[in-house]
Amino acid sequence: GAVVSQHPSWVICKSGTSVKIECRSLDFQATTMFWYRQFPKQSLMLMATSNEGSKATYEQGVEKDKFLINHASLTLSTLTVTSAHPEDSSFYICSAKKGATDTQYFGPGTRLTVL
Amino acid sequence: EDQVTQSPEALRLQEGESSSLNCSYTVSGLRGLFWYRQDPGKGPEFLFTLYSAGEEKEKERLKATLTKKESFLHITAPKPEDSATYLCAVSGGYNKLIFGAGTRLAVHP
């Protein structure tokens, strides 16, 4: 199998606070994980690529100081949204690559609402 | 520029009415073409990976095919539970997927 989990599945926070989202590969090791965000009725937008033990690579237009990514082990990557604002409200989804193929397996997503 | 275009944007079918979804792509050095299913409020579920023109893969009522310019996802005798958004993506000579906008499929009894 190739199961990816995310925690929490939803979170509500106040403007100005930070929120951490965890992404775990449960039955395989993932040297590379990805973070996406998705707005209603739109496709996935890649935010960053996370490689175990090294700094994440951010897509153009994504603030690396606002969206902190840590990939400290082969089964865990975290995304921290710092000083969250209402415009950061979105559906955040992680994925992980298994083995040498480019196939990505996705987590169930985290719904973030910033009040 | 690498690009993925899916059509139609939305498709409504009667239960049992077979149809096909299209994914046209331009990419330098195709490493793989991927089909995912996404239900509302959930992450994409992996369906198929196709690597070369002429390749076909099947899973239950779904069959994916690949040519040098496009891929089709054929749905045979669909059921209401097949209703979802179907996403197509490609990978080229880089470490990420390029996604299409998706096709929203609704199957009515």
mmCIF file of C-alpha atoms in Angstrom:
data_model
loop_
_atom_site.group_PDB
_atom_site.id
_atom_site.type_symbol
_atom_site.label_atom_id
_atom_site.label_comp_id
_atom_site.label_asym_id
_atom_site.label_seq_id
_atom_site.Cartn_x
_atom_site.Cartn_y
_atom_site.Cartn_z
ATOM 1 C CA GLY A 1 0.000 0.000 0.000
ATOM 2 C CA ALA A 2 0.830 3.679 0.006
ATOM 3 C CA VAL A 3 -1.033 5.463 2.753
ATOM 4 C CA VAL A 4 -0.470 9.101 3.648
ATOM 5 C CA SER A 5 -2.102 10.722 6.650
ATOM 6 C CA GLN A 6 -2.526 14.346 7.684
ATOM 7 C CA HIS A 7 -3.254 15.879 11.023
ATOM 8 C CA PRO A 8 -5.368 17.727 11.847
ATOM 9 C CA SER A 9 -8.125 17.209 9.285
ATOM 10 C CA TRP A 10 -9.476 20.659 10.044
ATOM 11 C CA VAL A 11 -8.403 23.607 12.165
ATOM 12 C CA ILE A 12 -9.849 26.993 13.033
ATOM 13 C CA CYS A 13 -7.537 29.660 14.374
ATOM 14 C CA LYS A 14 -7.460 33.359 15.104
ATOM 15 C CA SER A 15 -5.697 35.818 12.838
ATOM 16 C CA GLY A 16 -2.055 36.259 13.826
ATOM 17 C CA THR A 17 -1.554 32.790 15.282
ATOM 18 C CA SER A 18 0.538 29.964 13.814
ATOM 19 C CA VAL A 19 -0.754 26.579 12.774
ATOM 20 C CA LYS A 20 1.208 23.366 12.204
ATOM 21 C CA ILE A 21 0.009 20.611 9.879
ATOM 22 C CA GLU A 22 1.620 17.162 9.914
ATOM 23 C CA CYS A 23 1.953 14.815 6.965
ATOM 24 C CA ARG A 24 3.004 11.207 7.498
ATOM 25 C CA SER A 25 3.680 8.316 5.145
ATOM 26 C CA LEU A 26 2.359 5.357 7.133
ATOM 27 C CA ASP A 27 3.627 2.313 5.262
ATOM 28 C CA PHE A 28 6.569 3.550 3.229
ATOM 29 C CA GLN A 29 9.514 5.878 3.452
ATOM 30 C CA ALA A 30 9.319 9.084 1.470
ATOM 31 C CA THR A 31 12.455 11.027 0.672
ATOM 32 C CA THR A 32 10.328 13.622 -1.102
ATOM 33 C CA MET A 33 7.043 15.118 0.035
ATOM 34 C CA PHE A 34 5.002 17.922 -1.481
ATOM 35 C CA TRP A 35 2.634 20.534 -0.133
ATOM 36 C CA TYR A 36 -0.302 21.840 -2.141
ATOM 37 C CA ARG A 37 -3.149 24.222 -1.514
ATOM 38 C CA GLN A 38 -6.504 24.078 -3.215
ATOM 39 C CA PHE A 39 -9.188 26.737 -3.449
ATOM 40 C CA PRO A 40 -12.852 25.804 -4.042
ATOM 41 C CA LYS A 41 -13.496 24.347 -7.478
ATOM 42 C CA GLN A 42 -9.886 24.819 -8.515
ATOM 43 C CA SER A 43 -7.090 22.361 -9.113
ATOM 44 C CA LEU A 44 -4.125 21.759 -6.871
ATOM 45 C CA MET A 45 -1.460 24.429 -6.628
ATOM 46 C CA LEU A 46 2.003 23.214 -5.646
ATOM 47 C CA MET A 47 3.480 25.268 -2.834
ATOM 48 C CA ALA A 48 6.755 23.523 -2.131
ATOM 49 C CA THR A 49 8.793 20.367 -2.467
ATOM 50 C CA SER A 50 10.226 18.927 0.719
ATOM 51 C CA ASN A 51 13.255 16.657 0.735
ATOM 52 C CA GLU A 52 14.262 14.766 3.855
ATOM 53 C CA GLY A 53 17.183 16.382 5.590
ATOM 54 C CA SER A 54 17.400 19.434 3.346
ATOM 55 C CA LYS A 55 15.687 22.776 2.829
ATOM 56 C CA ALA A 56 12.386 22.851 1.002
ATOM 57 C CA THR A 57 12.101 24.240 -2.517
ATOM 58 C CA TYR A 58 9.309 26.784 -2.804
ATOM 59 C CA GLU A 59 7.309 27.616 -5.917
ATOM 60 C CA GLN A 60 7.373 31.126 -7.277
ATOM 61 C CA GLY A 61 5.128 33.441 -5.297
ATOM 62 C CA VAL A 62 5.036 31.288 -2.139
ATOM 63 C CA GLU A 63 6.512 33.047 0.905
ATOM 64 C CA LYS A 64 8.989 30.700 2.525
ATOM 65 C CA ASP A 65 9.009 32.694 5.766
ATOM 66 C CA LYS A 66 5.256 32.390 6.040
ATOM 67 C CA PHE A 67 4.947 28.719 5.122
ATOM 68 C CA LEU A 68 7.663 26.893 7.050
ATOM 69 C CA ILE A 69 8.340 23.341 5.949
ATOM 70 C CA ASN A 70 10.321 20.769 7.876
ATOM 71 C CA HIS A 71 11.071 17.233 6.664
ATOM 72 C CA ALA A 72 13.009 15.811 9.562
ATOM 73 C CA SER A 73 12.432 12.111 8.898
ATOM 74 C CA LEU A 74 11.589 9.782 6.029
ATOM 75 C CA THR A 75 7.982 9.542 7.191
ATOM 76 C CA LEU A 76 7.135 13.020 8.451
ATOM 77 C CA SER A 77 6.909 16.481 6.954
ATOM 78 C CA THR A 78 5.310 19.475 8.632
ATOM 79 C CA LEU A 79 3.899 22.714 7.277
ATOM 80 C CA THR A 80 3.626 25.649 9.653
ATOM 81 C CA VAL A 81 1.542 28.612 8.582
ATOM 82 C CA THR A 82 2.977 31.527 10.553
ATOM 83 C CA SER A 83 0.978 34.603 11.514
ATOM 84 C CA ALA A 84 -2.050 33.271 9.690
ATOM 85 C CA HIS A 85 -4.532 35.670 8.116
ATOM 86 C CA PRO A 86 -8.005 35.077 6.640
ATOM 87 C CA GLU A 87 -6.553 34.944 3.123
ATOM 88 C CA ASP A 88 -4.559 31.854 4.200
ATOM 89 C CA SER A 89 -7.808 29.963 4.694
ATOM 90 C CA SER A 90 -7.712 27.068 2.261
ATOM 91 C CA PHE A 91 -7.499 23.306 1.845
ATOM 92 C CA TYR A 92 -3.906 22.127 2.320
ATOM 93 C CA ILE A 93 -2.919 18.744 0.943
ATOM 94 C CA CYS A 94 0.372 16.897 1.205
ATOM 95 C CA SER A 95 1.681 14.079 -0.936
ATOM 96 C CA ALA A 96 4.622 11.708 -0.871
ATOM 97 C CA LYS A 97 6.629 9.921 -3.516
ATOM 98 C CA LYS A 98 7.142 6.201 -3.037
ATOM 99 C CA GLY A 99 10.334 4.715 -4.388
ATOM 100 C CA ALA A 100 11.963 5.953 -7.587
ATOM 101 C CA THR A 101 8.769 6.623 -9.547
ATOM 102 C CA ASP A 102 7.119 10.029 -9.885
ATOM 103 C CA THR A 103 3.782 8.727 -8.598
ATOM 104 C CA GLN A 104 2.583 10.830 -5.681
ATOM 105 C CA TYR A 105 0.235 9.536 -3.009
ATOM 106 C CA PHE A 106 -1.898 12.159 -1.344
ATOM 107 C CA GLY A 107 -3.080 12.715 2.184
ATOM 108 C CA PRO A 108 -6.721 13.449 3.011
ATOM 109 C CA GLY A 109 -6.134 17.186 3.330
ATOM 110 C CA THR A 110 -6.430 19.780 6.097
ATOM 111 C CA ARG A 111 -9.072 22.475 6.023
ATOM 112 C CA LEU A 112 -7.670 25.683 7.560
ATOM 113 C CA THR A 113 -10.021 28.495 8.520
ATOM 114 C CA VAL A 114 -8.517 31.704 9.858
ATOM 115 C CA LEU A 115 -10.936 34.034 11.633
ATOM 116 C CA GLU B 1 5.816 25.529 -21.486
ATOM 117 C CA ASP B 2 4.555 22.277 -20.003
ATOM 118 C CA GLN B 3 0.777 22.210 -19.941
ATOM 119 C CA VAL B 4 -2.155 19.911 -19.220
ATOM 120 C CA THR B 5 -5.677 20.562 -20.523
ATOM 121 C CA GLN B 6 -8.649 18.469 -19.507
ATOM 122 C CA SER B 7 -12.013 18.288 -21.229
ATOM 123 C CA PRO B 8 -14.843 18.510 -20.736
ATOM 124 C CA GLU B 9 -14.845 20.723 -17.653
ATOM 125 C CA ALA B 10 -17.991 18.993 -16.416
ATOM 126 C CA LEU B 11 -19.863 15.911 -17.558
ATOM 127 C CA ARG B 12 -23.261 14.616 -16.579
ATOM 128 C CA LEU B 13 -24.090 10.995 -17.320
ATOM 129 C CA GLN B 14 -26.965 8.680 -16.703
ATOM 130 C CA GLU B 15 -26.113 5.513 -14.830
ATOM 131 C CA GLY B 16 -24.854 2.968 -17.351
ATOM 132 C CA GLU B 17 -24.020 5.591 -20.000
ATOM 133 C CA SER B 18 -20.360 5.051 -20.954
ATOM 134 C CA SER B 19 -18.140 8.009 -21.858
ATOM 135 C CA SER B 20 -14.552 9.253 -21.992
ATOM 136 C CA LEU B 21 -12.609 12.064 -20.370
ATOM 137 C CA ASN B 22 -9.750 13.703 -22.265
ATOM 138 C CA CYS B 23 -6.362 14.917 -21.063
ATOM 139 C CA SER B 24 -4.179 16.717 -23.611
ATOM 140 C CA TYR B 25 -0.618 17.498 -22.637
ATOM 141 C CA THR B 26 2.565 19.156 -23.795
ATOM 142 C CA VAL B 27 5.676 18.295 -21.856
ATOM 143 C CA SER B 28 9.340 18.008 -22.670
ATOM 144 C CA GLY B 29 10.376 14.467 -21.885
ATOM 145 C CA LEU B 30 7.324 12.710 -20.467
ATOM 146 C CA ARG B 31 8.244 10.628 -17.420
ATOM 147 C CA GLY B 32 4.689 9.658 -16.577
ATOM 148 C CA LEU B 33 1.013 10.582 -16.900
ATOM 149 C CA PHE B 34 -1.179 10.184 -13.850
ATOM 150 C CA TRP B 35 -4.909 9.941 -13.216
ATOM 151 C CA TYR B 36 -6.427 10.720 -9.841
ATOM 152 C CA ARG B 37 -9.950 10.797 -8.479
ATOM 153 C CA GLN B 38 -10.899 13.485 -5.971
ATOM 154 C CA ASP B 39 -14.066 13.522 -3.894
ATOM 155 C CA PRO B 40 -15.257 16.802 -2.340
ATOM 156 C CA GLY B 41 -13.300 17.734 0.762
ATOM 157 C CA LYS B 42 -10.757 14.930 0.310
ATOM 158 C CA GLY B 43 -7.290 14.490 -1.107
ATOM 159 C CA PRO B 44 -6.781 12.973 -4.560
ATOM 160 C CA GLU B 45 -6.877 9.181 -4.779
ATOM 161 C CA PHE B 46 -4.354 7.577 -7.107
ATOM 162 C CA LEU B 47 -5.819 5.645 -10.032
ATOM 163 C CA PHE B 48 -3.222 5.027 -12.759
ATOM 164 C CA THR B 49 0.264 5.837 -13.976
ATOM 165 C CA LEU B 50 1.000 5.523 -17.706
ATOM 166 C CA TYR B 51 4.546 5.742 -18.983
ATOM 167 C CA SER B 52 4.544 5.335 -22.772
ATOM 168 C CA ALA B 53 2.301 5.729 -25.810
ATOM 169 C CA GLY B 54 0.123 2.697 -26.400
ATOM 170 C CA GLU B 55 -0.011 1.746 -22.752
ATOM 171 C CA GLU B 56 -3.390 0.917 -21.214
ATOM 172 C CA LYS B 57 -4.456 0.229 -17.643
ATOM 173 C CA GLU B 58 -7.773 -0.877 -16.190
ATOM 174 C CA LYS B 59 -9.420 -0.818 -12.809
ATOM 175 C CA GLU B 60 -13.027 -1.873 -12.404
ATOM 176 C CA ARG B 61 -15.096 0.392 -14.701
ATOM 177 C CA LEU B 62 -12.145 2.645 -15.560
ATOM 178 C CA LYS B 63 -9.641 2.273 -18.378
ATOM 179 C CA ALA B 64 -6.840 4.717 -19.080
ATOM 180 C CA THR B 65 -5.026 4.978 -22.405
ATOM 181 C CA LEU B 66 -2.087 7.067 -23.576
ATOM 182 C CA THR B 67 -0.896 8.492 -26.893
ATOM 183 C CA LYS B 68 1.963 10.888 -27.583
ATOM 184 C CA LYS B 69 -0.327 13.898 -27.161
ATOM 185 C CA GLU B 70 -3.236 12.849 -24.971
ATOM 186 C CA SER B 71 -4.733 10.390 -22.560
ATOM 187 C CA PHE B 72 -8.279 9.157 -22.209
ATOM 188 C CA LEU B 73 -10.066 7.885 -19.147
ATOM 189 C CA HIS B 74 -12.867 5.644 -20.340
ATOM 190 C CA ILE B 75 -15.709 4.981 -17.935
ATOM 191 C CA THR B 76 -17.821 1.942 -18.775
ATOM 192 C CA ALA B 77 -21.359 1.641 -17.411
ATOM 193 C CA PRO B 78 -20.764 4.219 -14.675
ATOM 194 C CA LYS B 79 -22.551 4.142 -11.344
ATOM 195 C CA PRO B 80 -23.492 7.080 -9.108
ATOM 196 C CA GLU B 81 -20.525 6.277 -6.864
ATOM 197 C CA ASP B 82 -18.209 7.124 -9.762
ATOM 198 C CA SER B 83 -19.245 10.774 -9.370
ATOM 199 C CA ALA B 84 -16.105 12.778 -8.532
ATOM 200 C CA THR B 85 -13.561 15.133 -10.037
ATOM 201 C CA TYR B 86 -10.990 13.319 -12.154
ATOM 202 C CA LEU B 87 -7.563 14.931 -12.301
ATOM 203 C CA CYS B 88 -4.848 14.332 -14.868
ATOM 204 C CA ALA B 89 -1.191 15.211 -14.257
ATOM 205 C CA VAL B 90 2.140 14.779 -16.007
ATOM 206 C CA SER B 91 5.741 14.724 -14.879
ATOM 207 C CA GLY B 92 8.592 15.821 -17.104
ATOM 208 C CA GLY B 93 12.260 16.311 -16.404
ATOM 209 C CA TYR B 94 11.671 17.825 -12.984
ATOM 210 C CA ASN B 95 10.571 16.633 -9.592
ATOM 211 C CA LYS B 96 6.926 17.715 -9.637
ATOM 212 C CA LEU B 97 3.552 17.073 -11.260
ATOM 213 C CA ILE B 98 1.718 19.474 -13.554
ATOM 214 C CA PHE B 99 -2.027 19.139 -13.006
ATOM 215 C CA GLY B 100 -4.958 19.858 -15.272
ATOM 216 C CA ALA B 101 -8.021 21.680 -13.992
ATOM 217 C CA GLY B 102 -9.990 18.438 -13.728
ATOM 218 C CA THR B 103 -13.273 17.071 -15.056
ATOM 219 C CA ARG B 104 -16.251 17.086 -12.687
ATOM 220 C CA LEU B 105 -18.266 13.948 -13.353
ATOM 221 C CA ALA B 106 -21.819 13.509 -12.116
ATOM 222 C CA VAL B 107 -23.550 10.163 -12.648
ATOM 223 C CA HIS B 108 -27.277 10.158 -12.030
ATOM 224 C CA PRO B 109 -29.426 7.086 -11.361
#
